[in-house]
Coordinates of C-alpha atoms in Angstrom, one line a residue:
M3 CA 0.0 0.1 -0.1
H4 CA 3.1 2.2 -0.1
S5 CA 5.9 2.9 -2.6
P6 CA 9.2 1.0 -2.0
A7 CA 11.0 4.2 -1.5
E8 CA 8.6 5.6 1.3
A9 CA 9.8 5.5 4.8
I10 CA 7.7 3.5 7.1
R11 CA 6.4 5.7 10.0
P12 CA 4.8 4.6 13.2
H13 CA 1.2 5.8 12.4
H14 CA 1.3 3.5 9.1
R15 CA 0.4 0.4 11.4
F16 CA -3.0 2.2 12.1
W17 CA -3.6 3.3 8.4
P18 CA -7.0 2.2 6.9
R19 CA -5.9 -1.0 5.1
R20 CA -8.3 -0.1 2.1
L21 CA -6.3 3.0 1.3
P22 CA -2.9 3.8 -0.2
H23 CA -0.7 6.3 1.7
R24 CA -0.4 8.5 -1.1
I25 CA -2.8 9.4 -4.1
Q26 CA -2.6 10.9 -7.5
P27 CA -5.4 13.5 -7.9
P28 CA -7.0 14.1 -11.3
S29 CA -5.0 16.6 -13.5
T30 CA -8.1 18.6 -14.1
S31 CA -9.6 21.9 -12.7
L32 CA -12.1 21.8 -9.9
W33 CA -14.8 22.9 -12.4
T34 CA -14.4 19.5 -14.2
N35 CA -15.6 17.8 -11.0
L36 CA -18.9 19.5 -11.4
E37 CA -19.0 18.9 -15.1
V38 CA -18.4 15.1 -14.5
S39 CA -20.9 14.7 -11.7
A40 CA -23.5 16.5 -13.7
R41 CA -23.0 14.2 -16.7
R42 CA -23.1 11.2 -14.4
Y43 CA -26.1 12.0 -12.3
P44 CA -28.0 14.8 -14.0
D45 CA -31.2 14.4 -12.2
K46 CA -29.7 13.6 -8.8
A47 CA -30.1 15.9 -5.8
A48 CA -26.8 18.0 -5.6
L49 CA -28.2 20.6 -3.2
V50 CA -31.1 20.5 -0.7
F51 CA -32.0 23.9 1.0
F52 CA -35.1 23.5 3.3
D53 CA -37.9 22.5 0.9
R54 CA -36.1 22.8 -2.4
V55 CA -33.9 20.6 -4.3
T56 CA -31.3 21.4 -6.9
S57 CA -30.2 18.7 -9.3
Y58 CA -26.7 18.4 -10.6
R59 CA -27.8 19.4 -14.1
Q60 CA -29.4 22.7 -12.7
L61 CA -26.4 23.4 -10.7
L62 CA -24.1 23.1 -13.8
E63 CA -26.4 25.2 -15.9
Q64 CA -26.9 27.9 -13.3
A65 CA -22.9 28.1 -12.7
E66 CA -22.3 28.4 -16.5
R67 CA -24.9 31.1 -16.9
L68 CA -23.4 33.0 -14.1
A69 CA -20.0 32.5 -15.4
A70 CA -21.0 34.0 -18.8
H71 CA -22.5 37.0 -17.0
L72 CA -19.1 37.4 -15.0
A73 CA -17.3 37.4 -18.2
Q74 CA -19.6 40.2 -19.6
A75 CA -18.9 42.2 -16.5
G76 CA -15.3 42.1 -17.3
V77 CA -13.9 39.2 -15.3
S78 CA -11.2 37.6 -17.0
A79 CA -8.7 34.8 -16.3
G80 CA -6.9 35.1 -12.9
D81 CA -9.2 37.9 -11.7
R82 CA -10.3 37.9 -8.1
V83 CA -14.0 37.8 -7.3
I84 CA -15.5 38.3 -3.7
L85 CA -18.0 35.7 -2.6
L86 CA -19.8 37.0 0.4
M87 CA -22.9 35.2 1.9
Q88 CA -24.0 32.5 4.4
N89 CA -24.2 28.8 3.3
C90 CA -26.9 28.6 0.6
P91 CA -27.3 27.1 -3.0
Q92 CA -26.2 30.4 -4.4
W93 CA -22.9 30.1 -2.5
V94 CA -22.2 26.9 -4.5
V95 CA -23.4 28.2 -7.8
A96 CA -21.3 31.3 -7.4
H97 CA -18.0 29.4 -6.4
F98 CA -18.2 27.3 -9.4
A99 CA -19.2 30.0 -11.7
I100 CA -16.2 32.1 -10.7
L101 CA -14.0 28.9 -11.4
R102 CA -15.8 28.3 -14.6
A103 CA -14.7 31.9 -15.7
N104 CA -11.1 31.1 -15.0
A105 CA -11.2 33.4 -12.1
V106 CA -10.3 33.1 -8.3
V107 CA -12.8 32.9 -5.5
V108 CA -12.1 35.2 -2.5
P109 CA -14.3 33.7 0.1
V110 CA -15.2 36.2 2.8
N111 CA -16.7 35.6 6.2
P112 CA -20.2 37.0 6.1
M113 CA -19.9 38.3 9.8
N114 CA -17.4 41.0 8.7
R115 CA -18.3 44.6 8.8
A116 CA -17.9 47.5 6.4
E117 CA -14.5 48.4 8.1
E118 CA -13.1 45.0 7.8
L119 CA -14.4 44.5 4.2
K120 CA -12.3 47.3 2.7
H121 CA -9.2 45.0 3.1
Y122 CA -10.9 42.2 1.1
I123 CA -11.6 44.7 -1.8
T124 CA -8.1 46.3 -1.9
D125 CA -5.8 43.7 -0.9
P126 CA -6.7 41.2 -3.7
D127 CA -7.6 44.0 -6.1
V128 CA -11.2 43.1 -6.5
K129 CA -13.6 44.8 -9.0
V130 CA -16.4 42.2 -8.9
A131 CA -18.3 40.7 -6.2
I132 CA -21.2 38.5 -5.5
C133 CA -23.0 38.9 -2.1
A134 CA -26.2 38.3 -0.3
A135 CA -28.7 41.0 -0.2
D136 CA -28.5 41.6 3.6
L137 CA -24.8 42.0 3.4
A138 CA -24.7 44.3 0.2
A139 CA -25.0 47.6 2.2
D140 CA -21.9 46.9 4.3
L141 CA -19.9 45.9 1.4
L142 CA -21.0 48.9 -0.8
Q143 CA -20.3 51.1 2.2
A144 CA -16.7 49.6 2.4
S145 CA -16.2 50.3 -1.3
S146 CA -17.5 53.9 -1.2
E147 CA -15.0 54.8 1.4
L148 CA -12.1 53.8 -0.8
P149 CA -10.2 55.8 -3.4
E150 CA -12.2 55.9 -6.7
D151 CA -9.7 53.6 -8.4
R152 CA -10.0 50.9 -5.9
R153 CA -13.6 50.7 -5.6
L154 CA -15.9 47.7 -6.8
A155 CA -17.3 48.1 -10.4
H156 CA -19.9 45.4 -10.4
L157 CA -22.0 43.6 -7.7
V158 CA -24.3 40.5 -8.2
V159 CA -26.9 40.5 -5.2
A160 CA -28.7 37.2 -4.3
H161 CA -31.7 36.7 -1.9
Y162 CA -31.7 33.7 0.4
H163 CA -35.5 33.1 -0.1
D164 CA -35.1 32.8 -3.9
A165 CA -33.5 29.4 -3.0
F166 CA -36.3 27.9 -0.9
G167 CA -40.2 27.9 -1.3
D168 CA -43.3 29.1 0.8
R169 CA -43.5 25.8 2.7
A170 CA -40.1 25.9 4.0
E171 CA -39.9 25.3 7.8
L172 CA -37.6 27.9 9.1
P173 CA -36.5 28.4 12.6
A174 CA -38.5 31.3 14.0
A175 CA -35.5 33.6 14.7
W176 CA -34.5 33.2 11.1
E177 CA -37.8 34.3 9.3
P178 CA -37.2 37.9 9.1
W179 CA -33.6 37.4 8.0
L180 CA -34.2 34.8 5.3
R181 CA -37.6 36.0 3.9
T182 CA -37.1 39.8 3.7
R183 CA -36.6 41.1 0.2
H184 CA -33.9 43.7 0.5
P185 CA -34.1 46.5 -2.3
L186 CA -31.2 46.5 -4.6
P187 CA -28.6 49.1 -3.3
A188 CA -27.2 51.8 -5.7
M189 CA -23.6 51.9 -6.5
P190 CA -22.8 55.3 -7.9
S191 CA -19.5 54.4 -9.8
G192 CA -20.6 51.0 -10.8
Q193 CA -23.3 48.4 -11.6
V194 CA -25.6 46.4 -9.3
V195 CA -27.5 43.4 -10.5
D196 CA -30.0 41.0 -9.1
W197 CA -29.1 37.4 -9.2
A198 CA -32.1 36.4 -11.4
H199 CA -30.9 38.9 -14.0
A200 CA -27.2 37.7 -13.9
L201 CA -28.7 33.9 -14.4
S202 CA -30.6 35.1 -17.3
C203 CA -27.6 35.8 -19.4
D204 CA -27.7 33.7 -22.6
A205 CA -24.1 34.3 -23.8
A206 CA -21.7 31.5 -24.0
P207 CA -19.3 31.3 -21.0
P208 CA -15.6 31.6 -22.0
G209 CA -13.5 28.7 -22.8
H210 CA -12.3 26.9 -19.6
D211 CA -8.5 26.7 -19.4
R212 CA -7.4 26.3 -15.8
Q213 CA -4.6 23.9 -15.1
P214 CA -3.6 22.3 -11.7
A215 CA -1.1 25.0 -11.0
D216 CA -3.4 27.9 -11.6
L217 CA -4.6 29.7 -8.7
C218 CA -8.3 28.8 -7.8
V219 CA -9.1 30.4 -4.4
L220 CA -7.8 33.0 -2.0
P221 CA -9.0 32.5 1.5
Y222 CA -7.8 34.9 4.0
T223 CA -6.3 34.1 7.4
S224 CA -5.1 36.5 10.2
G225 CA -2.0 36.2 12.1
T226 CA 0.0 37.7 15.0
T227 CA 0.5 41.0 13.3
G228 CA -1.4 43.3 10.9
L229 CA -4.2 42.6 8.5
P230 CA -5.6 39.1 7.2
K231 CA -3.3 37.5 4.6
G232 CA -4.6 35.6 1.3
C233 CA -3.5 32.0 1.2
M234 CA -2.8 31.2 -2.5
H235 CA -4.3 27.8 -3.2
T236 CA -4.2 26.1 -6.5
H237 CA -6.7 23.7 -8.5
A238 CA -4.0 21.0 -7.4
S239 CA -3.9 21.7 -3.7
V240 CA -7.8 21.9 -3.3
M241 CA -8.3 18.9 -5.5
H242 CA -6.0 16.8 -3.5
N243 CA -7.9 17.2 -0.3
A244 CA -11.2 16.9 -1.9
M245 CA -10.4 13.4 -3.4
A246 CA -8.5 12.4 -0.2
A247 CA -11.3 13.5 2.1
S248 CA -13.8 11.4 0.0
L249 CA -11.5 8.4 0.2
W250 CA -10.7 8.8 3.9
G251 CA -14.5 9.1 4.8
N252 CA -15.3 5.8 2.7
S253 CA -17.6 8.1 0.6
T254 CA -19.7 7.0 -2.3
P255 CA -22.1 8.8 -4.6
E256 CA -24.9 7.7 -2.3
N257 CA -23.6 9.9 0.4
I258 CA -26.0 12.5 2.0
N259 CA -23.8 15.0 3.7
L260 CA -25.0 17.7 6.2
L261 CA -23.1 20.9 5.3
V262 CA -23.4 23.4 8.2
V263 CA -19.7 24.3 8.6
P264 CA -19.4 27.7 6.8
M265 CA -18.2 27.4 3.2
F266 CA -16.3 30.5 3.3
H267 CA -14.2 28.6 5.9
I268 CA -11.6 26.4 4.2
T269 CA -12.9 23.2 5.9
G270 CA -16.6 23.7 4.7
M271 CA -15.4 24.6 1.3
V272 CA -13.1 21.7 0.8
V273 CA -14.3 18.8 2.9
G274 CA -18.0 19.9 2.6
M275 CA -18.5 21.3 -0.9
H276 CA -15.7 20.2 -3.0
T277 CA -15.5 16.7 -1.7
G278 CA -19.3 16.4 -2.1
V279 CA -19.3 17.5 -5.6
Y280 CA -16.1 15.4 -6.6
T281 CA -18.0 12.4 -5.1
G282 CA -21.4 13.1 -6.7
S283 CA -23.1 13.3 -3.2
T284 CA -26.1 15.2 -2.0
L285 CA -25.3 18.2 0.2
V286 CA -28.0 19.2 2.7
I287 CA -27.3 22.9 3.3
M288 CA -27.7 24.8 6.5
P289 CA -27.2 28.6 6.5
R290 CA -26.3 28.7 10.0
W291 CA -26.3 26.4 13.1
D292 CA -29.5 25.6 14.7
R293 CA -29.7 22.4 16.7
D294 CA -33.3 21.6 16.1
L295 CA -33.0 22.2 12.4
A296 CA -30.1 19.8 12.3
G297 CA -32.0 17.2 14.0
R298 CA -34.9 17.5 11.6
L299 CA -32.8 17.4 8.5
I300 CA -30.7 14.5 9.5
S301 CA -33.8 12.6 10.2
A302 CA -35.7 13.7 7.3
W303 CA -32.9 13.2 4.7
R304 CA -31.3 10.2 6.3
V305 CA -28.0 12.1 6.4
T306 CA -25.0 9.7 6.2
H307 CA -22.0 11.9 6.9
W308 CA -21.8 15.0 9.2
S309 CA -18.4 17.1 9.4
N310 CA -18.9 19.7 12.2
I311 CA -17.4 21.6 15.1
P312 CA -17.7 19.6 18.4
T313 CA -19.8 22.4 20.2
M314 CA -22.4 21.6 17.4
V315 CA -22.8 18.0 18.5
I316 CA -22.7 19.1 22.2
D317 CA -25.6 21.3 21.5
L318 CA -27.7 18.9 19.4
L319 CA -27.4 16.3 22.2
A320 CA -28.6 18.8 24.7
S321 CA -31.7 19.8 22.9
P322 CA -35.1 19.2 24.9
Q323 CA -36.5 17.9 21.5
F324 CA -33.6 15.4 21.0
D325 CA -35.6 12.1 21.5
R326 CA -37.7 13.3 18.4
Y327 CA -34.7 13.0 16.1
D328 CA -33.5 9.8 14.3
L329 CA -29.7 9.9 13.9
S330 CA -29.4 6.1 13.0
S331 CA -28.6 6.9 9.4
L332 CA -25.3 8.5 10.3
V333 CA -22.1 6.3 9.5
F334 CA -19.5 9.0 9.8
I335 CA -19.2 11.9 12.2
G336 CA -16.0 14.0 12.8
G337 CA -14.6 17.4 12.8
G338 CA -12.2 19.7 14.4
G339 CA -11.7 23.3 15.5
A340 CA -11.9 22.3 19.2
A341 CA -11.4 19.2 21.2
M342 CA -14.5 16.9 21.5
P343 CA -15.2 16.2 25.2
Q344 CA -14.7 12.6 26.1
A345 CA -18.0 12.2 27.7
V346 CA -19.8 13.6 24.6
A347 CA -17.7 11.1 22.2
Q348 CA -18.6 8.3 24.6
K349 CA -22.3 9.2 24.2
L350 CA -22.2 9.1 20.5
Q351 CA -20.5 5.6 20.6
D352 CA -23.0 4.3 23.3
L353 CA -26.2 5.5 21.4
Y354 CA -25.2 5.0 17.7
G355 CA -21.9 3.1 17.6
L356 CA -20.2 6.2 16.0
R357 CA -16.6 6.9 16.8
Y358 CA -16.1 10.7 16.4
A359 CA -13.0 11.3 14.2
E360 CA -11.1 14.5 15.1
G361 CA -9.0 16.2 12.5
Y362 CA -6.7 19.1 12.2
G363 CA -5.6 21.5 9.5
L364 CA -5.1 25.2 8.5
T365 CA -6.2 27.5 5.9
E366 CA -2.7 27.1 4.6
T367 CA -3.1 23.4 4.3
A368 CA -6.6 23.3 2.6
A369 CA -8.2 21.9 5.7
P370 CA -7.0 18.6 6.7
S371 CA -3.3 18.0 7.2
H372 CA -4.1 15.3 9.9
N373 CA -7.2 13.1 10.6
N374 CA -8.0 10.2 12.8
P375 CA -8.4 6.9 11.0
P376 CA -12.1 6.4 11.0
D377 CA -11.4 2.7 12.4
A378 CA -9.0 3.6 14.9
P379 CA -9.6 7.2 16.3
K380 CA -8.0 8.4 19.5
Q381 CA -9.9 11.1 21.5
Q382 CA -8.7 14.6 22.0
C383 CA -6.3 13.9 19.3
L384 CA -5.5 15.6 15.9
G385 CA -4.8 12.2 14.3
I386 CA -2.2 11.1 11.8
P387 CA -0.6 12.9 9.0
F388 CA -3.2 12.8 6.0
M389 CA -2.9 11.3 2.7
S390 CA 0.2 12.1 0.8
T391 CA 1.3 14.4 3.8
D392 CA 4.1 14.2 6.2
A393 CA 4.2 16.1 9.5
R394 CA 6.8 16.3 12.4
V395 CA 7.4 18.0 15.6
V396 CA 10.5 20.0 15.8
D397 CA 12.2 22.4 18.1
P398 CA 11.0 25.8 16.8
D399 CA 14.5 27.4 17.3
T400 CA 16.9 24.6 16.3
L401 CA 14.6 22.6 14.0
R402 CA 15.8 19.4 15.7
E403 CA 13.1 16.6 15.6
M404 CA 11.6 16.1 19.0
P405 CA 11.5 12.6 20.7
V406 CA 8.2 10.8 21.2
G407 CA 6.2 12.6 23.8
E408 CA 8.1 15.8 23.9
A409 CA 6.6 19.0 22.6
G410 CA 7.6 21.1 19.7
E411 CA 6.2 23.1 16.6
I412 CA 4.2 20.9 14.2
I413 CA 5.7 21.2 10.6
I414 CA 3.8 20.0 7.6
R415 CA 4.7 18.9 4.0
G416 CA 2.3 17.8 1.2
P417 CA 0.5 18.6 -1.9
S418 CA -2.4 20.5 -0.3
V419 CA 0.0 23.0 1.4
F420 CA -0.6 26.5 -0.1
Q421 CA 2.0 28.4 -2.5
G422 CA 2.3 31.2 -0.1
Y423 CA 0.6 34.5 1.1
W424 CA -0.8 36.8 -1.6
K425 CA 1.6 39.7 -2.0
R426 CA 3.5 39.0 1.0
P427 CA 7.0 37.6 0.2
E428 CA 8.4 38.1 3.6
A429 CA 5.5 36.5 5.4
T430 CA 5.8 33.5 3.0
E431 CA 9.4 33.2 3.4
A432 CA 8.9 33.2 7.3
A433 CA 6.2 30.5 7.1
F434 CA 8.3 27.8 5.6
V435 CA 11.5 26.0 6.8
E436 CA 14.1 23.8 5.3
F437 CA 14.1 20.4 7.0
E438 CA 15.6 17.2 5.8
G439 CA 16.3 18.9 2.5
Q440 CA 12.7 19.8 1.8
R441 CA 10.4 22.8 2.4
W442 CA 7.9 22.4 5.3
F443 CA 5.2 24.7 6.4
R444 CA 5.5 25.9 10.0
S445 CA 2.0 25.6 11.6
G446 CA 2.6 27.8 14.5
D447 CA 1.0 25.2 16.7
L448 CA 2.9 23.3 19.5
G449 CA 2.3 19.5 19.7
K450 CA 3.7 16.1 20.5
V451 CA 3.6 12.9 18.8
D452 CA 2.9 9.4 20.9
E453 CA 4.6 6.1 20.3
D454 CA 1.8 5.3 17.7
G455 CA 2.6 8.4 15.5
Y456 CA -0.7 10.2 16.5
F457 CA -0.4 14.0 17.0
F458 CA -1.6 15.9 20.1
I459 CA -1.8 19.7 20.4
T460 CA -0.2 21.2 23.5
D461 CA -0.2 24.9 23.0
R462 CA 0.0 27.8 20.3
L463 CA 3.1 29.3 19.3
K464 CA 1.1 32.1 17.6
R465 CA -1.2 34.4 19.5
M466 CA -4.6 33.2 18.7
I467 CA -8.0 32.6 20.4
N468 CA -10.1 29.6 19.5
A469 CA -14.0 30.5 20.1
S470 CA -16.1 27.7 19.0
G471 CA -13.7 26.8 16.1
F472 CA -13.5 30.4 14.8
K473 CA -10.0 31.7 14.9
V474 CA -9.6 35.1 16.5
W475 CA -6.3 36.9 16.1
P476 CA -5.8 39.5 18.8
A477 CA -3.6 41.9 16.8
E478 CA -6.6 42.4 14.3
V479 CA -9.0 43.0 17.1
E480 CA -6.9 45.4 18.7
A481 CA -6.1 47.2 15.4
L482 CA -9.9 47.8 15.1
M483 CA -10.4 48.8 18.7
F484 CA -7.8 51.6 18.4
R485 CA -10.3 53.2 16.0
H486 CA -12.6 54.0 19.0
P487 CA -12.0 57.7 19.9
A488 CA -12.0 56.7 23.7
I489 CA -9.5 53.9 23.7
A490 CA -5.8 54.8 24.3
E491 CA -4.5 51.3 24.5
A492 CA -6.1 47.8 24.3
C493 CA -4.7 44.2 24.7
V494 CA -6.9 41.3 23.6
I495 CA -6.6 37.9 25.4
S496 CA -8.6 34.7 25.8
T497 CA -11.0 34.0 28.7
R498 CA -12.5 30.5 29.5
D499 CA -15.9 30.0 28.2
E500 CA -17.8 26.6 29.1
Y501 CA -19.6 26.4 25.8
R502 CA -17.2 28.1 23.2
G503 CA -14.0 26.8 24.9
E504 CA -12.6 30.2 24.8
S505 CA -14.0 33.7 24.4
V506 CA -12.4 37.1 23.6
K507 CA -11.5 39.6 26.5
A508 CA -10.1 43.1 26.0
V509 CA -8.2 44.9 28.6
V510 CA -8.6 48.6 27.8
V511 CA -7.0 51.8 29.0
L512 CA -9.2 54.8 28.3
R513 CA -8.1 58.2 27.2
Q514 CA -8.0 60.6 30.3
E515 CA -11.0 62.7 29.0
A516 CA -13.1 59.5 28.4
R517 CA -12.7 58.0 31.9
G518 CA -16.1 58.1 33.8
Q519 CA -17.8 58.9 30.6
V520 CA -17.6 55.5 28.8
S521 CA -18.5 52.2 30.2
E522 CA -17.2 48.7 29.5
Q523 CA -20.7 47.9 27.9
D524 CA -20.2 50.9 25.6
I525 CA -16.9 49.5 24.3
I526 CA -18.6 45.9 23.8
D527 CA -21.6 47.4 21.9
W528 CA -19.2 49.5 19.7
C529 CA -17.1 46.4 18.9
R530 CA -20.0 44.2 18.0
E531 CA -21.1 47.1 15.5
H532 CA -17.8 47.4 13.8
M533 CA -16.4 44.0 13.7
A534 CA -17.5 40.4 13.2
V535 CA -19.4 39.2 16.2
Y536 CA -17.1 36.3 17.0
K537 CA -14.1 38.6 17.1
A538 CA -15.9 41.1 19.4
P539 CA -14.8 41.1 23.1
R540 CA -17.4 39.5 25.2
V541 CA -15.6 40.9 28.3
V542 CA -14.0 44.3 28.6
Q543 CA -11.9 45.2 31.6
F544 CA -10.7 48.8 32.2
A545 CA -7.1 49.2 33.5
D546 CA -5.0 52.4 34.3
A547 CA -2.0 51.0 32.3
L548 CA -0.9 47.9 30.4
P549 CA 2.2 46.0 31.6
K550 CA 5.1 46.7 29.2
S551 CA 8.6 45.3 28.8
G552 CA 11.8 47.3 28.8
S553 CA 11.3 47.8 24.9
G554 CA 7.9 49.2 25.4
K555 CA 6.0 46.2 24.0
V556 CA 2.8 45.3 25.7
M557 CA 3.2 42.0 27.8
W558 CA 0.2 40.2 26.7
R559 CA 1.5 36.8 27.9
L560 CA 1.5 38.2 31.7
L561 CA -2.0 39.4 31.1
Q562 CA -2.9 36.0 29.8
E563 CA -1.3 34.2 32.5
Q564 CA -3.2 36.5 35.1
E565 CA -6.4 35.5 33.4
G566 CA -5.7 31.8 33.7
A567 CA -4.6 31.8 37.2

């Protein structure tokens, strides 16, 4: 099951016997996966959204019409196009339409506000965007505040309710959000068109010419300093993990996948959408998490595969309605972003015979770089290096490989690793190291390996907060907070949260004139208005001063240690 030249690693003893260690993905573009599935299964349900089904033939046709519209709007090969909406059928159509037009998808978190959205327009030099109607105002506000030559020129606006019918059973809290028809906003220096108008385009789409090495998606990830950076992924790097995840999960075209992990996020995009389309599966789409909707959908559609964040499973099992749901159709359940509590994993095994398979990966590795073998998972464990992938634990300073059980930085090498950060050569160079004569990606996470070759996370080298699987980068939150006129200094740290694992806390020094005039709640409210809600501090603590080192740097580690004491 492995090539003669390949070194035998300890984890190979636990490798699924049905699978090779390495794979050779198709030498075609991601668009071709949809084309092939639509030819094979034209009338099969590709997407399910509440009470409406989209077949593979319909998905292909809609994506081709939208691709033609994008070409008429001036999108050409290699151009970047923003995609901004919650999970919905239009997200999938738009994503494949951008690929069909030989362009590059810039997936943006719909929780971002206008101030944050400016960066996603200017950094990748975007002129065309596709967004949901409820988010159009923020996106256009961001565009209008930029210099004229940096603004958007064309916007396609989609309405969620166009993707479901009158009989759709929506969670009560979602009714106003999903059913409201927002009027099309005006864009003084460009054109705004409705989704239906864009899909009425009867021109032929441009010839499709993308090769494996061509850029296909530019998802953004933040870091310890500055603004988010675009991760350059090619058709080849995403194709590898789409195929590998299909094989690893023992997938067939008969799979019915619950897709609730956000598709703007690398895991939802690759393991959820691309793997499903590659396999020819049915994707049951949820726009956001709601435990009782999830229970109903799993029961009604006989969902077989569900990738998630552990907090979702915890929430569903705690529902007062839980005994009404039938989860017996599930054959695979797994995820990442946070550790699955042992008691909850045990409950899944006791009730359904399911072994929760945790995985690990980063935006830079196209989601999984590690995964637990479905037949031999370990709990609270990242798993073993994924297909075609190698990983080691090394001393961050000397790059010496650490012995079994000793902590060091996890480094990763494989075909799903990104090409580097968009327009950031220095950051790209710092993200890779030379080890054993090869180029390896530095994860920034500290971990250890046991005697079986399974990886466990121990700490973070990077300064980052993990709130229910959402990565929050303190430097980015601080940069946004400094725009508040009353804030002189701010330091963002994590605080324990029983449900989310971690939450965001800000220690704030107010300007002298604001003291006594501005409350902690005022700061919290302002943050929620100006940044994505998962980034906004849930706790604000005022201080007279922040601790600083001799060089004047804020000693955030000291504040973090005090918080954990």
